[in-house]
CSV table of C-alpha atoms and ligand atoms in Angstrom, one decimal:
chain,number,residue,atom,x,y,z
A,29,UNK,CA,-52.2,27.8,59.5
A,30,UNK,CA,-55.1,29.9,58.7
A,31,UNK,CA,-56.3,30.8,55.1
A,32,UNK,CA,-54.7,34.3,55.4
A,33,UNK,CA,-51.3,33.0,55.9
A,34,UNK,CA,-51.4,30.3,53.6
A,35,UNK,CA,-52.6,33.0,50.5
A,36,UNK,CA,-49.6,35.0,51.8
A,37,UNK,CA,-47.5,32.1,51.3
A,38,UNK,CA,-48.7,31.2,47.6
A,39,UNK,CA,-48.3,35.2,46.6
A,40,UNK,CA,-44.8,35.4,47.8
A,41,UNK,CA,-44.0,32.1,46.3
A,42,UNK,CA,-45.3,33.2,43.2
A,43,UNK,CA,-43.5,36.7,43.3
A,44,UNK,CA,-40.1,34.8,44.5
A,45,UNK,CA,-40.7,32.1,41.7
A,46,UNK,CA,-41.4,34.5,38.5
A,47,UNK,CA,-38.2,36.3,39.8
A,48,UNK,CA,-36.3,33.3,40.0
A,49,UNK,CA,-37.5,32.0,36.6
A,50,UNK,CA,-37.0,35.6,35.0
A,51,UNK,CA,-33.3,35.4,36.4
A,52,UNK,CA,-32.6,31.6,35.2
A,53,UNK,CA,-29.9,32.3,32.6
A,54,UNK,CA,-29.3,28.5,31.5
A,55,UNK,CA,-31.6,25.7,31.5
A,56,UNK,CA,-29.8,24.1,34.2
A,57,UNK,CA,-30.9,27.3,36.5
A,58,UNK,CA,-34.5,27.1,35.4
A,59,UNK,CA,-34.6,23.3,36.7
A,60,UNK,CA,-33.4,24.5,40.0
A,61,UNK,CA,-35.9,27.3,40.1
A,62,UNK,CA,-38.3,24.8,39.5
A,63,UNK,CA,-37.3,22.3,42.0
A,64,UNK,CA,-37.1,25.3,44.5
A,65,UNK,CA,-40.1,26.9,44.0
A,66,UNK,CA,-42.8,24.1,43.0
A,67,UNK,CA,-40.7,21.1,43.5
A,68,UNK,CA,-42.1,18.4,46.0
A,69,UNK,CA,-40.3,19.7,49.1
A,70,UNK,CA,-40.7,23.5,48.4
A,71,UNK,CA,-42.6,25.7,51.1
A,72,UNK,CA,-45.3,26.2,48.1
A,73,UNK,CA,-46.3,22.5,48.3
A,74,UNK,CA,-46.2,22.2,51.8
A,75,UNK,CA,-48.7,25.1,51.8
A,76,UNK,CA,-50.8,23.4,49.3
A,77,UNK,CA,-50.8,20.3,51.5
A,78,UNK,CA,-52.1,22.0,54.5
A,79,UNK,CA,-55.0,23.4,52.4
A,80,UNK,CA,-57.0,20.2,53.7
A,81,UNK,CA,-57.3,21.5,57.2
A,82,UNK,CA,-59.2,24.6,56.1
A,83,UNK,CA,-63.2,25.1,56.2
A,84,UNK,CA,-64.6,24.6,53.0
A,85,UNK,CA,-65.1,28.1,52.1
A,86,UNK,CA,-61.5,29.0,52.7
A,87,UNK,CA,-60.2,25.8,51.2
A,88,UNK,CA,-62.2,27.0,48.2
A,89,UNK,CA,-60.6,30.3,48.0
A,90,UNK,CA,-56.9,29.6,49.1
A,91,UNK,CA,-56.9,26.4,46.7
A,92,UNK,CA,-57.9,28.5,43.9
A,93,UNK,CA,-55.4,31.0,44.7
A,94,UNK,CA,-52.9,28.1,44.9
A,95,UNK,CA,-53.7,27.0,41.9
A,96,UNK,CA,-53.7,30.4,39.8
A,97,UNK,CA,-50.1,31.1,41.6
A,98,UNK,CA,-48.8,27.4,40.5
A,99,UNK,CA,-50.2,27.9,37.0
A,100,UNK,CA,-48.2,31.1,36.7
A,101,UNK,CA,-45.0,30.1,38.0
A,102,UNK,CA,-45.8,27.2,35.6
A,103,UNK,CA,-46.6,28.9,32.6
A,104,UNK,CA,-43.4,31.3,33.4
A,105,UNK,CA,-41.3,28.4,33.8
A,106,UNK,CA,-42.3,26.9,30.5
A,107,UNK,CA,-42.0,30.3,28.7
A,108,UNK,CA,-38.4,30.5,29.8
A,109,UNK,CA,-37.5,27.0,29.2
A,110,UNK,CA,-38.4,27.8,25.3
A,111,UNK,CA,-36.5,30.8,25.1
A,112,UNK,CA,-33.4,29.1,26.8
A,113,UNK,CA,-34.0,26.3,24.4
A,114,UNK,CA,-33.6,28.4,21.5
A,115,UNK,CA,-30.6,30.2,22.7
A,116,UNK,CA,-28.9,27.1,23.4
A,117,UNK,CA,-29.5,25.5,19.8
A,118,UNK,CA,-28.2,28.6,18.6
A,119,UNK,CA,-25.0,28.5,20.7
A,120,UNK,CA,-24.5,24.8,19.4
A,121,UNK,CA,-24.9,25.9,15.5
A,122,UNK,CA,-22.5,28.5,16.5
A,123,UNK,CA,-19.9,26.5,18.1
A,124,UNK,CA,-20.7,23.9,15.3
A,125,UNK,CA,-20.1,26.3,12.2
A,126,UNK,CA,-18.0,25.5,9.5
A,127,UNK,CA,-16.4,28.0,7.6
A,128,UNK,CA,-16.8,27.3,4.0
A,129,UNK,CA,-14.2,29.8,2.6
A,130,UNK,CA,-11.7,27.9,4.3
A,131,UNK,CA,-9.1,26.0,2.1
A,132,UNK,CA,-9.6,22.2,1.8
A,133,UNK,CA,-7.6,19.8,3.3
A,134,UNK,CA,-5.9,17.8,0.3
A,135,UNK,CA,-5.6,14.0,1.1
A,136,UNK,CA,-2.1,12.6,1.1
A,137,UNK,CA,-2.0,10.7,-1.6
A,138,UNK,CA,0.4,7.8,-1.9
A,139,UNK,CA,2.9,7.0,-5.1
A,140,UNK,CA,4.4,4.3,-6.8
A,141,UNK,CA,7.2,2.2,-5.5
A,142,UNK,CA,10.5,3.1,-6.4
A,143,UNK,CA,10.9,-0.4,-7.7
A,144,UNK,CA,7.8,-0.4,-9.5
A,145,UNK,CA,8.8,2.6,-11.4
A,146,UNK,CA,11.9,1.1,-12.4
A,147,UNK,CA,10.2,-2.1,-13.2
A,148,UNK,CA,7.6,-0.4,-15.5
A,149,UNK,CA,10.4,1.6,-17.0
A,150,UNK,CA,12.5,-1.8,-18.1
A,151,UNK,CA,9.3,-3.3,-19.4
A,152,UNK,CA,8.1,0.1,-21.2
A,153,UNK,CA,11.5,-0.4,-23.4
A,154,UNK,CA,10.6,-4.2,-24.3
A,155,UNK,CA,7.1,-3.0,-25.1
A,156,UNK,CA,8.1,-0.4,-27.6
A,157,UNK,CA,10.5,-3.1,-29.4
A,158,UNK,CA,7.4,-5.3,-29.6
A,159,UNK,CA,7.7,-8.0,-26.8
A,160,UNK,CA,4.8,-9.2,-25.0
A,161,UNK,CA,4.8,-9.5,-21.2
A,162,UNK,CA,4.0,-12.9,-19.3
A,163,UNK,CA,4.2,-13.4,-15.5
A,164,UNK,CA,4.6,-16.9,-14.2
A,165,UNK,CA,4.0,-17.9,-10.8
A,166,UNK,CA,6.2,-17.4,-7.7
A,167,UNK,CA,5.7,-20.8,-6.6
A,168,UNK,CA,6.8,-23.1,-9.2
A,169,UNK,CA,7.6,-26.6,-9.2
A,170,UNK,CA,11.3,-28.0,-9.3
A,171,UNK,CA,10.8,-29.1,-13.2
A,172,UNK,CA,9.9,-25.7,-14.1
A,173,UNK,CA,12.4,-23.7,-11.7
A,174,UNK,CA,15.2,-26.5,-12.4
A,175,UNK,CA,15.0,-29.3,-14.3
A,176,UNK,CA,13.8,-28.0,-17.9
A,177,UNK,CA,16.2,-25.0,-17.3
A,178,UNK,CA,18.9,-28.0,-17.6
A,179,UNK,CA,19.7,-28.1,-13.8
A,180,UNK,CA,18.8,-31.9,-12.8
A,181,UNK,CA,18.4,-32.7,-9.0
A,182,UNK,CA,22.1,-33.4,-8.7
A,183,UNK,CA,23.5,-30.1,-10.4
A,184,UNK,CA,25.8,-28.1,-8.3
A,185,UNK,CA,24.0,-25.0,-9.8
A,186,UNK,CA,21.3,-25.7,-7.6
A,187,UNK,CA,23.6,-24.8,-4.5
A,188,UNK,CA,24.2,-21.6,-5.8
A,189,UNK,CA,20.8,-20.7,-6.0
A,190,UNK,CA,19.3,-22.3,-3.4
A,191,UNK,CA,15.8,-21.3,-2.6
A,192,UNK,CA,13.3,-22.0,0.2
A,193,UNK,CA,10.6,-24.8,0.2
A,194,UNK,CA,7.1,-24.5,0.9
A,195,UNK,CA,5.5,-27.0,3.2
A,196,UNK,CA,2.5,-27.7,1.1
A,197,UNK,CA,1.7,-31.4,2.1
A,198,UNK,CA,2.0,-33.6,-0.8
A,199,UNK,CA,3.9,-31.4,-3.1
A,200,UNK,CA,7.5,-31.7,-2.2
A,201,UNK,CA,8.2,-30.3,-5.7
A,202,UNK,CA,7.4,-27.0,-5.0
A,203,UNK,CA,10.1,-24.3,-4.3
A,204,UNK,CA,10.1,-20.3,-4.6
A,205,UNK,CA,11.5,-19.9,-7.7
A,206,UNK,CA,15.0,-18.5,-8.0
A,207,UNK,CA,14.7,-16.7,-11.2
A,208,UNK,CA,12.2,-15.5,-13.4
A,209,UNK,CA,14.0,-17.8,-16.2
A,210,UNK,CA,10.9,-20.5,-15.3
A,211,UNK,CA,8.7,-18.1,-17.1
A,212,UNK,CA,10.8,-19.3,-20.2
A,213,UNK,CA,9.8,-22.6,-20.0
A,214,UNK,CA,6.1,-22.2,-19.3
A,215,UNK,CA,5.7,-19.6,-22.4
A,216,UNK,CA,7.5,-22.0,-24.5
A,217,UNK,CA,5.3,-24.9,-23.4
A,218,UNK,CA,2.4,-22.8,-24.1
A,219,UNK,CA,3.4,-21.8,-27.9
A,220,UNK,CA,4.8,-22.4,-30.6
A,221,UNK,CA,8.2,-20.0,-31.8
A,222,UNK,CA,8.5,-17.6,-32.7
A,223,UNK,CA,8.7,-15.8,-29.2
A,224,UNK,CA,9.2,-12.5,-27.8
A,225,UNK,CA,8.5,-12.2,-24.3
A,226,UNK,CA,9.8,-10.2,-21.1
A,227,UNK,CA,8.9,-11.2,-17.9
A,228,UNK,CA,8.9,-9.4,-14.7
A,229,UNK,CA,8.4,-10.6,-11.1
A,230,UNK,CA,9.8,-11.8,-7.7
A,231,UNK,CA,12.7,-14.2,-7.1
A,232,UNK,CA,13.6,-15.6,-3.9
A,233,UNK,CA,17.1,-17.2,-3.0
A,234,UNK,CA,18.7,-18.2,-0.1
A,235,UNK,CA,20.6,-15.6,0.6
A,236,UNK,CA,22.0,-13.6,3.2
A,237,UNK,CA,20.9,-9.6,2.9
A,238,UNK,CA,23.6,-7.1,2.6
A,239,UNK,CA,24.1,-4.2,0.3
A,240,UNK,CA,24.1,-5.5,-2.9
A,241,UNK,CA,22.0,-9.1,-2.2
A,242,UNK,CA,18.6,-9.8,-0.8
A,243,UNK,CA,16.9,-12.7,-0.3
A,244,UNK,CA,13.8,-11.4,-2.2
A,245,UNK,CA,14.5,-9.3,-5.0
A,246,UNK,CA,12.9,-8.6,-8.6
A,247,UNK,CA,14.0,-9.5,-12.1
A,248,UNK,CA,13.1,-9.3,-15.6
A,249,UNK,CA,13.6,-11.9,-17.9
A,250,UNK,CA,13.7,-11.3,-21.9
A,251,UNK,CA,13.6,-14.5,-24.4
A,252,UNK,CA,13.4,-14.2,-28.3
A,253,UNK,CA,13.1,-17.5,-30.1
A,254,UNK,CA,13.1,-17.8,-33.9
A,255,UNK,CA,14.9,-19.5,-36.6
A,256,UNK,CA,18.1,-17.7,-37.3
A,257,UNK,CA,18.4,-16.0,-33.9
A,258,UNK,CA,22.1,-15.3,-33.1
A,259,UNK,CA,24.2,-13.9,-30.8
A,260,UNK,CA,24.4,-10.8,-32.7
A,261,UNK,CA,20.9,-10.3,-31.8
A,262,UNK,CA,21.2,-10.9,-28.2
A,263,UNK,CA,24.0,-8.0,-28.3
A,264,UNK,CA,22.1,-5.4,-30.3
A,265,UNK,CA,19.1,-6.1,-28.1
A,266,UNK,CA,21.4,-5.9,-24.9
A,267,UNK,CA,22.4,-2.3,-26.6
A,268,UNK,CA,19.3,-1.1,-27.5
A,269,UNK,CA,17.9,-1.6,-23.7
A,270,UNK,CA,21.1,-0.6,-22.0
A,271,UNK,CA,20.9,3.0,-24.1
A,272,UNK,CA,17.3,3.2,-23.3
A,273,UNK,CA,17.6,2.9,-19.4
A,274,UNK,CA,21.0,4.3,-18.8
A,275,UNK,CA,21.5,7.0,-21.9
A,276,UNK,CA,22.5,6.8,-25.6
A,277,UNK,CA,26.3,7.3,-24.6
A,278,UNK,CA,26.2,4.1,-22.5
A,279,UNK,CA,28.3,1.0,-23.8
A,280,UNK,CA,28.2,-2.4,-23.0
A,281,UNK,CA,30.5,-5.1,-22.4
A,282,UNK,CA,30.0,-8.8,-22.3
A,283,UNK,CA,32.2,-11.7,-20.3
A,284,UNK,CA,31.9,-15.1,-19.9
A,285,UNK,CA,29.5,-16.3,-17.5
A,286,UNK,CA,27.9,-19.9,-17.1
A,287,UNK,CA,24.5,-20.6,-16.6
A,288,UNK,CA,23.7,-24.3,-17.1
A,289,UNK,CA,20.5,-22.6,-19.2
A,290,UNK,CA,22.5,-21.0,-22.1
A,291,UNK,CA,25.3,-21.8,-24.2
A,292,UNK,CA,27.4,-19.4,-24.2
A,293,UNK,CA,26.5,-17.5,-21.8
A,294,UNK,CA,27.5,-13.8,-20.7
A,295,UNK,CA,27.4,-11.8,-17.8
A,296,UNK,CA,26.6,-7.9,-19.1
A,297,UNK,CA,28.3,-4.8,-17.7
A,298,UNK,CA,27.4,-1.5,-18.8
A,299,UNK,CA,29.7,1.3,-18.7
A,300,UNK,CA,29.5,3.4,-15.6
A,301,UNK,CA,26.6,6.5,-15.9
A,302,UNK,CA,29.0,8.6,-13.4
A,303,UNK,CA,32.3,8.0,-14.8
A,304,UNK,CA,32.0,6.6,-18.0
A,305,UNK,CA,34.1,3.9,-17.6
A,306,UNK,CA,36.8,5.3,-16.0
A,307,UNK,CA,36.7,4.0,-12.6
A,308,UNK,CA,34.7,5.6,-9.6
A,309,UNK,CA,32.9,5.1,-6.1
A,310,UNK,CA,30.1,3.9,-7.8
A,311,UNK,CA,31.4,1.0,-10.4
A,312,UNK,CA,34.8,0.5,-9.0
A,313,UNK,CA,36.2,-0.4,-12.2
A,314,UNK,CA,34.4,1.6,-15.1
A,315,UNK,CA,31.7,-1.1,-15.3
A,316,UNK,CA,28.4,-1.9,-14.0
A,317,UNK,CA,27.0,-5.7,-13.8
A,318,UNK,CA,23.8,-5.7,-14.6
A,319,UNK,CA,22.6,-9.0,-15.8
A,320,UNK,CA,23.2,-12.5,-16.9
A,321,UNK,CA,22.4,-13.7,-20.7
A,322,UNK,CA,23.3,-16.1,-23.1
A,323,UNK,CA,21.8,-18.1,-26.2
A,324,UNK,CA,19.2,-20.6,-25.1
A,325,UNK,CA,21.0,-24.1,-24.4
A,326,UNK,CA,19.5,-26.7,-27.1
A,327,UNK,CA,18.4,-28.9,-24.4
A,328,UNK,CA,16.0,-26.2,-22.7
A,329,UNK,CA,14.8,-25.9,-26.1
A,330,UNK,CA,13.9,-29.5,-26.6
A,331,UNK,CA,12.7,-30.0,-23.1
A,332,UNK,CA,9.9,-27.4,-24.2
A,333,UNK,CA,9.2,-29.4,-27.1
A,334,UNK,CA,11.2,-27.2,-29.4
A,335,UNK,CA,12.9,-28.6,-32.4
A,336,UNK,CA,16.7,-27.2,-31.9
A,337,UNK,CA,17.7,-27.9,-34.9
A,338,UNK,CA,15.7,-25.6,-36.4
A,339,UNK,CA,15.3,-22.7,-33.9
A,340,UNK,CA,17.5,-20.5,-31.9
A,341,UNK,CA,17.2,-18.1,-29.3
A,342,UNK,CA,18.8,-15.6,-26.6
A,343,UNK,CA,17.5,-14.8,-23.1
A,344,UNK,CA,18.6,-12.4,-20.4
A,345,UNK,CA,17.6,-11.7,-16.8
A,346,UNK,CA,18.6,-8.6,-15.1
A,347,UNK,CA,18.1,-7.5,-11.3
A,348,UNK,CA,15.4,-4.8,-10.9
A,349,UNK,CA,16.8,-3.5,-7.6
A,350,UNK,CA,20.3,-3.4,-9.0
A,351,UNK,CA,19.1,-1.2,-11.8
A,352,UNK,CA,17.1,0.7,-9.3
A,353,UNK,CA,20.1,1.4,-7.6
A,354,UNK,CA,22.2,2.7,-10.1
A,355,UNK,CA,19.1,4.7,-11.3
A,356,UNK,CA,18.9,6.5,-8.0
A,357,UNK,CA,22.4,6.4,-6.6
A,358,UNK,CA,21.0,4.2,-3.7
A,359,UNK,CA,23.7,2.9,-2.1
A,360,UNK,CA,22.1,0.1,0.1
A,361,UNK,CA,19.5,-2.5,-1.8
A,362,UNK,CA,17.9,-3.1,1.7
A,363,UNK,CA,16.5,0.6,1.4
A,364,UNK,CA,13.7,-0.3,-1.0
A,365,UNK,CA,12.2,-2.7,1.6
A,366,UNK,CA,12.5,-1.0,5.0
A,367,UNK,CA,9.4,1.0,4.2
A,368,UNK,CA,10.7,4.4,5.2
A,369,UNK,CA,8.2,6.8,4.3
A,370,UNK,CA,11.0,9.9,4.2
A,371,UNK,CA,13.1,7.6,1.8
A,372,UNK,CA,10.1,6.3,-0.4
A,373,UNK,CA,7.9,10.0,-0.7
A,374,UNK,CA,11.6,11.2,-2.5
A,375,UNK,CA,10.2,9.2,-5.8
A,376,UNK,CA,6.6,10.4,-5.8
B,19,FA5,C1,20.2,-15.3,-13.2
B,19,FA5,O1,19.3,-15.1,-12.4
B,19,FA5,C2,19.7,-15.4,-14.6
B,19,FA5,N1,18.7,-16.3,-15.0
B,19,FA5,C3,20.0,-14.7,-15.6
B,19,FA5,C4,19.8,-15.0,-16.9
B,19,FA5,C5,19.0,-15.2,-17.5
B,19,FA5,C6,21.2,-15.7,-17.6
B,19,FA5,C7,18.5,-15.7,-18.9
B,19,FA5,C8,20.9,-16.1,-18.7
B,19,FA5,C9,19.7,-16.1,-19.5
B,19,FA5,P1,22.1,-14.2,-11.8
B,19,FA5,O2,21.6,-15.2,-10.5
B,19,FA5,O3,23.3,-13.5,-12.4
B,19,FA5,O4,21.4,-14.8,-12.9
B,19,FA5,O5,20.8,-12.7,-11.3
B,19,FA5,C10,20.9,-12.1,-12.4
B,19,FA5,C11,20.8,-10.6,-11.9
B,19,FA5,O6,19.9,-10.6,-10.7
B,19,FA5,C12,21.9,-9.9,-11.5
B,19,FA5,O7,23.0,-9.6,-12.5
B,19,FA5,C13,21.4,-9.2,-10.5
B,19,FA5,O8,21.3,-7.8,-11.4
B,19,FA5,C14,20.1,-9.6,-10.0
B,19,FA5,N2,20.6,-10.2,-8.7
B,19,FA5,C15,20.9,-11.6,-8.3
B,19,FA5,N3,20.9,-12.1,-7.4
B,19,FA5,C16,20.6,-10.8,-6.5
B,19,FA5,C17,20.3,-10.4,-5.0
B,19,FA5,N4,20.5,-11.5,-3.8
B,19,FA5,N5,19.8,-9.5,-4.8
B,19,FA5,C18,19.7,-8.8,-5.7
B,19,FA5,N6,19.7,-8.6,-6.8
B,19,FA5,C19,20.2,-10.1,-7.3
């Protein structure tokens, strides 16, 4: 190819290149235009390579023209790239724009579990009466859970409240506590009378679940020990607690019951909140059996180092789930442990 032909190519490619660059609407278009017009395989580059075949004078003139054309194209590309980058940046900002005037999304807050609400409510009543809250361990030893409570190893009451024995090497004496009464023992061991405590917590029994029984449930235990404590104090306290929890018009009734750690022992019923003792679907016979109670057995006081000739006491233990069941009209205790959010949110 002679110099004139090459000059023609450089000029034509420059014009074609400038037009392509000007028409590039995106950075990708621009990239393609650059490859096409001045890329290694372009007509322009091929023409530039053949400059070598020209005479010195022609090569100088045509080479200069080639460089100028290439610079013009490259300059146009750089300019266009800058402009397109601005556009792309603005588009990105636009796409990412946050509308600060939109209302915020409120995070969903949790709420207390109904059993926690009820347990606190029960404990609150005792706090108002001047009781102190104590908590005992859920893994107890046989002595605190059974023996100190007047339930020796061969006592039939063990079968009524059989439990789960954790497999801890070398500690065959450990049991998951069957009732919060073990907290009585620990409290009496740790302090002299008078005692006014309430002890909430989880308990375990080898029990098959049904609508009113669970193998894991909660109790709140109450214990009072002092000089001159009588059954009248027990009944009076139960009345106050029942009225505080179920309403001022509630009545209580006591029936004989056996617990090895009290003498005498009583099962306590509360007149039904629904039918006021007439009998209905909730209670059956007008009364709701809620808790076990009694005068602390002298042997239990002695087991804890208290002088049973000088001190007497009463204790009772109530089921938190049973109370929650009555409070909320829940017909099956298992609902409290199924973690069904639709159920739980009702208590929020
Ligand atoms: C006791 O656990 C005695 N410690 C109560 C007591 C304390 C008596 C102090 C005397 C002095 P009982 O096994 O009845 O007693 O349980 C007490 C309450 O726990 C029951 O009235 C009931 O409300 C609840 N309860 C018992 N078993 C279950 C169960 N499997 N599931 C849910 N609640 C239960």
